[in-house]
Coordinates of C-alpha atoms in Angstrom, one line a residue:
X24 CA 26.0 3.0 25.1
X25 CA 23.2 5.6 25.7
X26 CA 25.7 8.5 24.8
X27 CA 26.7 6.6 22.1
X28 CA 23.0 6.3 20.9
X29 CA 22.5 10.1 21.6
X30 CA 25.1 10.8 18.8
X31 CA 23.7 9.2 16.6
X32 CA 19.9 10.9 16.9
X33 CA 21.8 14.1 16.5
X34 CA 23.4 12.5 13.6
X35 CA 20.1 11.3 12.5
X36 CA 18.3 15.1 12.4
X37 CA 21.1 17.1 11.3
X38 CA 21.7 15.0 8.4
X39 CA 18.1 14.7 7.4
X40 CA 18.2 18.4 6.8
X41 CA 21.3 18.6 5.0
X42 CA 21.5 20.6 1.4
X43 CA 23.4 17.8 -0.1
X44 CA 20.5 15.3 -0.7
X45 CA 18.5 15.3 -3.9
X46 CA 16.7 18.5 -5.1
X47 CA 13.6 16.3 -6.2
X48 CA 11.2 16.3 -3.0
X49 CA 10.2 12.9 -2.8
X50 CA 14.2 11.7 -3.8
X51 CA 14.9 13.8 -0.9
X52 CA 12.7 11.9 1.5
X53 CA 13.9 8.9 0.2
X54 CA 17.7 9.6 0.8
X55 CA 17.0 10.8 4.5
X56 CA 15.1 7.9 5.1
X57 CA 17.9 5.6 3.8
X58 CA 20.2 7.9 5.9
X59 CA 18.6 7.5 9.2
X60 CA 18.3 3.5 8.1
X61 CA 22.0 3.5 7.5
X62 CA 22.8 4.8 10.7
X63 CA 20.1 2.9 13.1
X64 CA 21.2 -0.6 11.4
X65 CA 25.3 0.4 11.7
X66 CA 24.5 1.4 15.3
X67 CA 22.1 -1.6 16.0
X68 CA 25.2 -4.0 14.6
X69 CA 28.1 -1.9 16.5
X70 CA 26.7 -4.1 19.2
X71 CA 27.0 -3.6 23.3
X72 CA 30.8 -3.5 22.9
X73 CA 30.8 -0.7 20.5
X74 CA 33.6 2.2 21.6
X75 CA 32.5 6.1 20.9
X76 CA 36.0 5.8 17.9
X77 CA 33.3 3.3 15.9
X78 CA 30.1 5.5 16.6
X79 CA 32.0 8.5 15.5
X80 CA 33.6 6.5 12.4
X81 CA 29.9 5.5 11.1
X82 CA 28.4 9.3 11.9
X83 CA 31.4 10.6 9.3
X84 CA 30.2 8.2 6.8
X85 CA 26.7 9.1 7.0
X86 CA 28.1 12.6 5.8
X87 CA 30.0 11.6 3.3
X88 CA 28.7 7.9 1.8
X89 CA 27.1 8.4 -1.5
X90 CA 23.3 7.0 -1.9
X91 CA 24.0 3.6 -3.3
X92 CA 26.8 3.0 -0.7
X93 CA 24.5 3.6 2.3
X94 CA 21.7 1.5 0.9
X95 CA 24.2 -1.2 0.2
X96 CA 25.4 -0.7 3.9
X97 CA 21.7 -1.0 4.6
X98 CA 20.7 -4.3 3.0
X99 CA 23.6 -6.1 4.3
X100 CA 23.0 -4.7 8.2
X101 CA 19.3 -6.2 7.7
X102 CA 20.5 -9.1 5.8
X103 CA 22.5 -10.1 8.8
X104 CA 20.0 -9.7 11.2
X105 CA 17.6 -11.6 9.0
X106 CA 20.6 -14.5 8.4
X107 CA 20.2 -15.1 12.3
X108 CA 16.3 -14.9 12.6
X109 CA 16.5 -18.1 9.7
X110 CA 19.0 -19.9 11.7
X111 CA 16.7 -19.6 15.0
X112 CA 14.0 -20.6 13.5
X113 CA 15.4 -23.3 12.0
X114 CA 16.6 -24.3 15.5
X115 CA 13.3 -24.3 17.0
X116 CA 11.6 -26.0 14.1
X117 CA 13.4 -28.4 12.3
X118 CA 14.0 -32.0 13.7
X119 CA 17.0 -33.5 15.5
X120 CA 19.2 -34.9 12.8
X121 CA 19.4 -38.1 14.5
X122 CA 15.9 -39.3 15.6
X123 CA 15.5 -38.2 11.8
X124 CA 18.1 -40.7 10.8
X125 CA 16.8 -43.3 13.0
X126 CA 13.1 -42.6 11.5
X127 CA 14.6 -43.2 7.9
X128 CA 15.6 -46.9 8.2
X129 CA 12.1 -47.7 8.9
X130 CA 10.1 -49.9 6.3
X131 CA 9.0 -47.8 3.4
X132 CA 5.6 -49.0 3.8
X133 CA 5.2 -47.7 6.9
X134 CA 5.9 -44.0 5.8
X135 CA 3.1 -41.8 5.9
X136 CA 1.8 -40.7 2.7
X137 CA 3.0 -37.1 1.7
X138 CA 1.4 -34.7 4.0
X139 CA -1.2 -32.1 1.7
X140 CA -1.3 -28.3 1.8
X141 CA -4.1 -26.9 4.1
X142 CA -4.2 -24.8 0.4
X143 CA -5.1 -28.1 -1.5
X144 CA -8.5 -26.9 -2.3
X145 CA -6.7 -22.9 -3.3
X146 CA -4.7 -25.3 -5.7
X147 CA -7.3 -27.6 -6.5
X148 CA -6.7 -31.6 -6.5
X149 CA -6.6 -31.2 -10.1
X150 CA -3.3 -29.4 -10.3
X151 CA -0.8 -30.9 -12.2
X152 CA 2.2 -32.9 -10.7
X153 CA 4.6 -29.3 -10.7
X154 CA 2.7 -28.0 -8.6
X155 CA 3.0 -30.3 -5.8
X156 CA 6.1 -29.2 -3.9
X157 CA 7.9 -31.0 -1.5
X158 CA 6.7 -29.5 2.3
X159 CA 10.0 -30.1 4.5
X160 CA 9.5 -32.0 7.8
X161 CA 9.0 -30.0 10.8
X162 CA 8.3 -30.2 14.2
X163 CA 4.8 -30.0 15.3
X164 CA 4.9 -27.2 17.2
X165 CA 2.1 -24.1 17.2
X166 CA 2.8 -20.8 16.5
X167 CA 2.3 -19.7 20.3
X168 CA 4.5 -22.0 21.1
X169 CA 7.3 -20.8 18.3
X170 CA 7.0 -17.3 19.3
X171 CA 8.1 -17.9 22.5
X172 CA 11.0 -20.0 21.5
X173 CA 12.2 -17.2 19.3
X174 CA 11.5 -14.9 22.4
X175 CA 14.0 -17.0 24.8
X176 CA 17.1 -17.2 21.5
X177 CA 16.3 -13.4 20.2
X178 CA 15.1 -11.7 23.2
X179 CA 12.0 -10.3 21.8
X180 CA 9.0 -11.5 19.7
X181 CA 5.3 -9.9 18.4
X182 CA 1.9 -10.7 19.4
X183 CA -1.4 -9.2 17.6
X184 CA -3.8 -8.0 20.4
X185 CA -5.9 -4.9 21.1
X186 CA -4.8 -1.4 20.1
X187 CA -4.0 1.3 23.0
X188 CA -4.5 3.7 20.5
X189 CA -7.7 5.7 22.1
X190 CA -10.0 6.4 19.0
X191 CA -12.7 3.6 18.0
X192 CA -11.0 2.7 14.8
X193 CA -7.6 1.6 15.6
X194 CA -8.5 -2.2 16.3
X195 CA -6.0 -4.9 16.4
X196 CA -1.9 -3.3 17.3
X197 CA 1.3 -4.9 17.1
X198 CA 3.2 -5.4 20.0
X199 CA 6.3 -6.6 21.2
X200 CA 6.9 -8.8 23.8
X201 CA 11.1 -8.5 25.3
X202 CA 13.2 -5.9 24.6
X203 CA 14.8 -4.8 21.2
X204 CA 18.0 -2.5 20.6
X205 CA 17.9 0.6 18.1
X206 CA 17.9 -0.8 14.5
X207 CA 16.6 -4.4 15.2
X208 CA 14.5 -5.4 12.6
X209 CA 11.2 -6.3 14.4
X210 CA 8.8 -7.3 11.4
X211 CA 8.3 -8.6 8.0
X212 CA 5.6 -6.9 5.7
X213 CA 4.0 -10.1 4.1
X214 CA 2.1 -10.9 1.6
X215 CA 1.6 -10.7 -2.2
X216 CA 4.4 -8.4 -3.9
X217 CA 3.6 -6.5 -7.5
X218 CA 5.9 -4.5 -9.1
X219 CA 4.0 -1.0 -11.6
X220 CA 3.8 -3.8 -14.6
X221 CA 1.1 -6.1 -12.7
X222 CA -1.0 -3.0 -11.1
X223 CA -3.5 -3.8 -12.4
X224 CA -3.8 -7.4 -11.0
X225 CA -4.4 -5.9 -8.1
X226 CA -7.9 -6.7 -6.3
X227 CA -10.3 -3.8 -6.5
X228 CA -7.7 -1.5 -9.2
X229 CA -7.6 1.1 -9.9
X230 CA -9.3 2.2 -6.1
X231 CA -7.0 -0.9 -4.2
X232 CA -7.8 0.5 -1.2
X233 CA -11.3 1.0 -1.1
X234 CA -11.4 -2.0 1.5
X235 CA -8.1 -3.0 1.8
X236 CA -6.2 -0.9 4.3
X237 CA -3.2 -3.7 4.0
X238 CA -1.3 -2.4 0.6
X239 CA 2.0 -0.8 1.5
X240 CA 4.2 1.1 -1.5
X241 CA 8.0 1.0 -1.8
X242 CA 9.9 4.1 -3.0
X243 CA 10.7 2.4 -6.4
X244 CA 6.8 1.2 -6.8
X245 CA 6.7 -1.8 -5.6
X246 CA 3.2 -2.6 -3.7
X247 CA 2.8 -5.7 -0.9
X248 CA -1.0 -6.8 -0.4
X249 CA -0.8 -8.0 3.1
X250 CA -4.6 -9.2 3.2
X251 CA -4.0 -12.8 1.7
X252 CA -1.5 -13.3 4.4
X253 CA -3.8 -12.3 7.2
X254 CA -2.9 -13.7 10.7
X255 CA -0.9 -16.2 8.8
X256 CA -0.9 -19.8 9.8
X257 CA -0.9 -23.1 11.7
X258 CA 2.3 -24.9 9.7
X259 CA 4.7 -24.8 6.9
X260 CA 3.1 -25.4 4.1
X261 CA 2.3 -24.4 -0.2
X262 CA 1.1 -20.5 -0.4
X263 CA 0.3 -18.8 -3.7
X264 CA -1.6 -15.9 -1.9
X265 CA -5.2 -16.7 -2.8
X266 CA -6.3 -17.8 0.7
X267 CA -8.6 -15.1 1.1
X268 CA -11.8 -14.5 -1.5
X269 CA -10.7 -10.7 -3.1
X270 CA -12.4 -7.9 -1.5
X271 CA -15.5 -7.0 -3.0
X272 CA -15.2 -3.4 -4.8
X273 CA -17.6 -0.4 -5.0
X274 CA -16.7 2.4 -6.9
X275 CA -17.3 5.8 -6.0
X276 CA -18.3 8.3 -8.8
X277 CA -17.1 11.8 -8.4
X278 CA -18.0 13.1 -11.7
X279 CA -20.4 12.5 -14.3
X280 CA -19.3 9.6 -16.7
X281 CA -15.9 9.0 -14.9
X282 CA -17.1 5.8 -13.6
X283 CA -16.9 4.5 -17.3
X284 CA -13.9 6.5 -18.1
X285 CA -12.1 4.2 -15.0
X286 CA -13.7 1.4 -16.3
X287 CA -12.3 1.9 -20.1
X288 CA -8.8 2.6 -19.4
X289 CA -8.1 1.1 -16.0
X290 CA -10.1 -2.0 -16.2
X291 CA -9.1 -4.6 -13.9
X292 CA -7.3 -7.8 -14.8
X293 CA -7.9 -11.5 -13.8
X294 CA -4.9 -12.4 -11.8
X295 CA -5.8 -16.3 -12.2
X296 CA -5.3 -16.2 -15.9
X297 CA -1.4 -15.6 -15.1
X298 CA -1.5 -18.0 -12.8
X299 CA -0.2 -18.1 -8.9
X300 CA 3.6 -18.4 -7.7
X301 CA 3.8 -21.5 -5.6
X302 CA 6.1 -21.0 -2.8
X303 CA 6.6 -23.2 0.9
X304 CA 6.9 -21.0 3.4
X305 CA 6.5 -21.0 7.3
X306 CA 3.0 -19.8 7.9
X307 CA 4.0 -19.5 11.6
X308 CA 6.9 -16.7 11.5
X309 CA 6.3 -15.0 14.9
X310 CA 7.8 -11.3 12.8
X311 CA 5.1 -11.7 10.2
X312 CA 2.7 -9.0 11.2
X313 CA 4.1 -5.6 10.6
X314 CA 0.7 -4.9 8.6
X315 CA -0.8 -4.8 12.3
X316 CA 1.4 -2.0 13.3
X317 CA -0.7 1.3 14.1
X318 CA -0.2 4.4 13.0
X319 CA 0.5 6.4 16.6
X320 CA -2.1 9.3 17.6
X321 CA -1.4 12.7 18.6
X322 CA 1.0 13.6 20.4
X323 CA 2.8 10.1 20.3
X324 CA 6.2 9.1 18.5
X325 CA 6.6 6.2 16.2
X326 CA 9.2 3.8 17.3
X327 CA 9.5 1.6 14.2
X328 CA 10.1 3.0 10.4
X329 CA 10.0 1.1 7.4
X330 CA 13.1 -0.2 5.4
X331 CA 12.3 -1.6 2.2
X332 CA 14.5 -5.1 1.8
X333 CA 15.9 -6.5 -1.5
X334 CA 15.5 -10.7 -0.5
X335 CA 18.5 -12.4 -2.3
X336 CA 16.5 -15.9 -3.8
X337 CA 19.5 -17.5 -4.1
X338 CA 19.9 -18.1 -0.5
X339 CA 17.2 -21.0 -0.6
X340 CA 17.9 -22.0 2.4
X341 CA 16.2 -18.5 4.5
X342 CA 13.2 -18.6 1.8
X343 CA 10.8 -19.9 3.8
X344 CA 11.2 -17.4 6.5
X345 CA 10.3 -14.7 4.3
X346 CA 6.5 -14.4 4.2
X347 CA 5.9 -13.0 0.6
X348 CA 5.4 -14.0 -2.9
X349 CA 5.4 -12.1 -5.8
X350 CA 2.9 -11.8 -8.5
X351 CA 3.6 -12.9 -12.0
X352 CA 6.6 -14.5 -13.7
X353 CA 9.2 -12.0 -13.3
X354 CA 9.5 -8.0 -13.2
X355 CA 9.5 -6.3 -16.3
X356 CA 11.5 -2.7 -16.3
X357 CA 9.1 -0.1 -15.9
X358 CA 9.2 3.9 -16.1
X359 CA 7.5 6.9 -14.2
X360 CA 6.4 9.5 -16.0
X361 CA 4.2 12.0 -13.3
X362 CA 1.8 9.2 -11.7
X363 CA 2.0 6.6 -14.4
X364 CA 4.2 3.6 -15.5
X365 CA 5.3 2.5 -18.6
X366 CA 7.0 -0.2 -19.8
X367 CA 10.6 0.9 -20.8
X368 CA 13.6 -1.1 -22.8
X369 CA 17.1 -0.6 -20.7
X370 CA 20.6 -2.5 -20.5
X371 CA 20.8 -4.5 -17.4
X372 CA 21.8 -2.1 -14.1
X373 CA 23.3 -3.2 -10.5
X374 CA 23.5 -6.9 -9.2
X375 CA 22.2 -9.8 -11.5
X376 CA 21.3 -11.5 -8.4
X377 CA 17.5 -12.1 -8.3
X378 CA 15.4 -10.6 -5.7
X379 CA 12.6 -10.6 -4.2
X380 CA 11.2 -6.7 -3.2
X381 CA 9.6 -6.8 0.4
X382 CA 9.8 -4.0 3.4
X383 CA 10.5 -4.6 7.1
X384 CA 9.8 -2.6 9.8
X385 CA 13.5 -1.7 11.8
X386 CA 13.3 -0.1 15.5
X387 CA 13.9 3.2 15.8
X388 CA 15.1 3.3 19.5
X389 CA 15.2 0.6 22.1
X390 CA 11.8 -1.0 22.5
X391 CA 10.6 -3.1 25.7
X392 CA 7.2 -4.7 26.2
X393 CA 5.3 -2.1 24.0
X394 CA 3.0 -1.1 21.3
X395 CA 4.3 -0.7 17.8
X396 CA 4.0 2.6 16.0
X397 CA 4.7 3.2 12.4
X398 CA 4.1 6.6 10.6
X399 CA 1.6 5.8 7.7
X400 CA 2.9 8.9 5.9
X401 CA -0.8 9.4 4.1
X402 CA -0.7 12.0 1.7
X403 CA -1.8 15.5 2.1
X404 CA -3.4 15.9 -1.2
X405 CA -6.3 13.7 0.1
X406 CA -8.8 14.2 2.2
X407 CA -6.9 11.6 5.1
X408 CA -8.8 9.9 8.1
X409 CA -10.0 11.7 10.8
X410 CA -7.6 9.6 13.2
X411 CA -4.6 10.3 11.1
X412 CA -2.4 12.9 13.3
X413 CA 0.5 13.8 10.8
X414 CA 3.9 13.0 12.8
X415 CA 6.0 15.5 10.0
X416 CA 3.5 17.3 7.7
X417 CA 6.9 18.0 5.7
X418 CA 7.7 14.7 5.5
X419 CA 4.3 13.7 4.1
X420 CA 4.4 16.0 1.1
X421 CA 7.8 15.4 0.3
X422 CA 6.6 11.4 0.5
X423 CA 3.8 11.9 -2.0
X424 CA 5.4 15.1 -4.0

């Protein structure tokens, strides 16, 4: 299997450099990254019985595999891996069908009252009737003890601790705990999800990240505020992302007057007149924490990268395993032009299928009992922080181009 994976990384840098990807810089980037996905998830499903026929099979199709195919490819590798994360977790948390069924004949007025939200006062005991969604039943079990029950099915899970990183700033890491193959998707980015037509929702906009360093940006625009979300929870329960107060903001003045140029055309908007998305979801996910995950220092090699993942909502039964929420009532079609959005009237394109937009973070060689390092990728057309060591200068503009 290790000559099998060393075929691959060849695959992975000769391909990255190939004239055949998009002339556009930042296109380009996003085609090798979808290439190198496309190949790490393929290899990471191949499984421990792969033969070098299959390896070789999936290297030719890297070559050849237009865009849309790959990311296709793509979505369904992490789809599957995600598909068996749900139905581990719902093996460690939900209860045995038949002490259920023995429970159920009990006297009605015996039954415990509906158990609340710990959000009740987010939601306020005001809210109307809608708004009070049914909680499933789960087992009482905490999140230490979850994570380790995932650990024993899956053979790895995460824990938030002290950074190794060696400057002052790098605070709280990501690490995992077992071992994890090439292409295993190790974390969910969660939190609240805006696509370009709700930017301006965002706490602190137009300068987000002012004092939030928890916003992450997909390729197609699509930002995830992981701050709400924090260290997540202590049970299954209602989330609309408002369980943290939004970051105060102070804005810095570079030029005479600009402050009230900002404040004219890119005044802020209150996110509570549009009211919250209400969604149950499992506040102790032991893979909800890739917003942890340091950026590695000099001289060190990211093992994770990030692989943005199109959630199907139809498949109700995995949605509360999938720690995000997205802002607003729906996505309206937006347009770049240069560094701004607009909206833009188009005929329907791809799937009809509802998603929802999130990123996970997908192992980028075998990982045992380590630190987790992602490349931030912060753009060189800003002054960037002194602790930031670029991994790929190249790869940075081409990013941000």
């Amino acid at each position: 299997m290790a000559s099998l994976f060393q075929k691959f990384q060849e695959a992975v840098k000769v391909l990255a450099k190939s004239p055949t990807f998009a002339k556009d810089p930042r296109h380009l980037q996003f085609e090798a990254d979808i290439n190198r996905l496309f190949l790490y998830s393929s290899y990471n499903r191949l499984g421990k019985d792969a033969v070098e026929a299959d390896a070789e099979e999936i290297i030719d199709m890297a070559g050849k595999a237009s865009l849309a195919d790959q990311q296709k490819q793509v979505q369904d590798n992490v789809h599957n891996q995600i598909k068996n994360f749900c139905k581990h977790m719902d093996h460690i948390l939900l209860p045995d069908l038949n002490v259920k069924d023995k429970q159920d004949t009990s006297s009605p007025e015996n039954s415990p009252s509906p158990r609340r939200s710990g959000l009740g006062l987010a939601i306020g005991r005001t809210a109307p009737l809608k708004d009070h969604i049914a909680i499933p039943e789960t087992k009482p079990l905490t999140r230490i003890e979850i994570s380790q029950s995932l650990k024993d099915l899956m053979g790895y899970t995460l824990e938030v601790k002290p950074s190794q990183i060696p400057h002052e700033d790098a605070g709280q890491g990501l690490f995992l705990h077992g071992e994890a193959d090439v292409g295993a998707v190790l974390a969910f980015y969660p939190g609240v999800i805006y696509s370009p037509a709700y930017y301006r929702y965002i706490p602190g906009y137009p300068r987000v990240d002012a004092q939030n360093s928890y916003l992450i940006t997909r390729y197609d625009g699509t930002v995830i505020n992981a701050q709400p979300w924090g260290a997540g929870g202590e049970s299954r329960e209602i989330w609309n992302g408002s369980s943290l107060p939004e970051p105060k903001h102070n804005m810095q003045v570079d030029e005479k007057g600009s402050e009230r140029i900002w404040r004219m055309l890119s005044k802020p908007l209150d996110g509570t007149r549009l009211g919250g998305n209400h969604e149950v979801l499992e506040r102790r996910n032991p893979l909800a924490f890739a917003h942890f995950a340091n950026h590695p220092a000099k001289d060190m090699v990211p093992n994770v990268m990030i692989c943005p993942y199109d959630f199907p909502l139809p498949e109700k039964h995995m949605r509360s395993y999938i720690p995000n929420i997205s802002f607003g009532n729906g996505e309206e079609a937006m347009k770049r032009f240069g560094t701004f959005w607009f909206k833009w009237k188009s005929g329907k394109n791809g799937s009809d299928v509802p998603v929802l937009k999130t990123l996970v973070l997908v192992a980028t060689r075998a990982i045992c009992n380590e630190e987790i390092l992602l490349n931030y990728r912060l753009s060189n057309s800003k002054r960037r922080p002194s602790w930031y060591a670029p991994v790929d200068e190249e790869e940075d503009r081409r990013r941000w181009s």
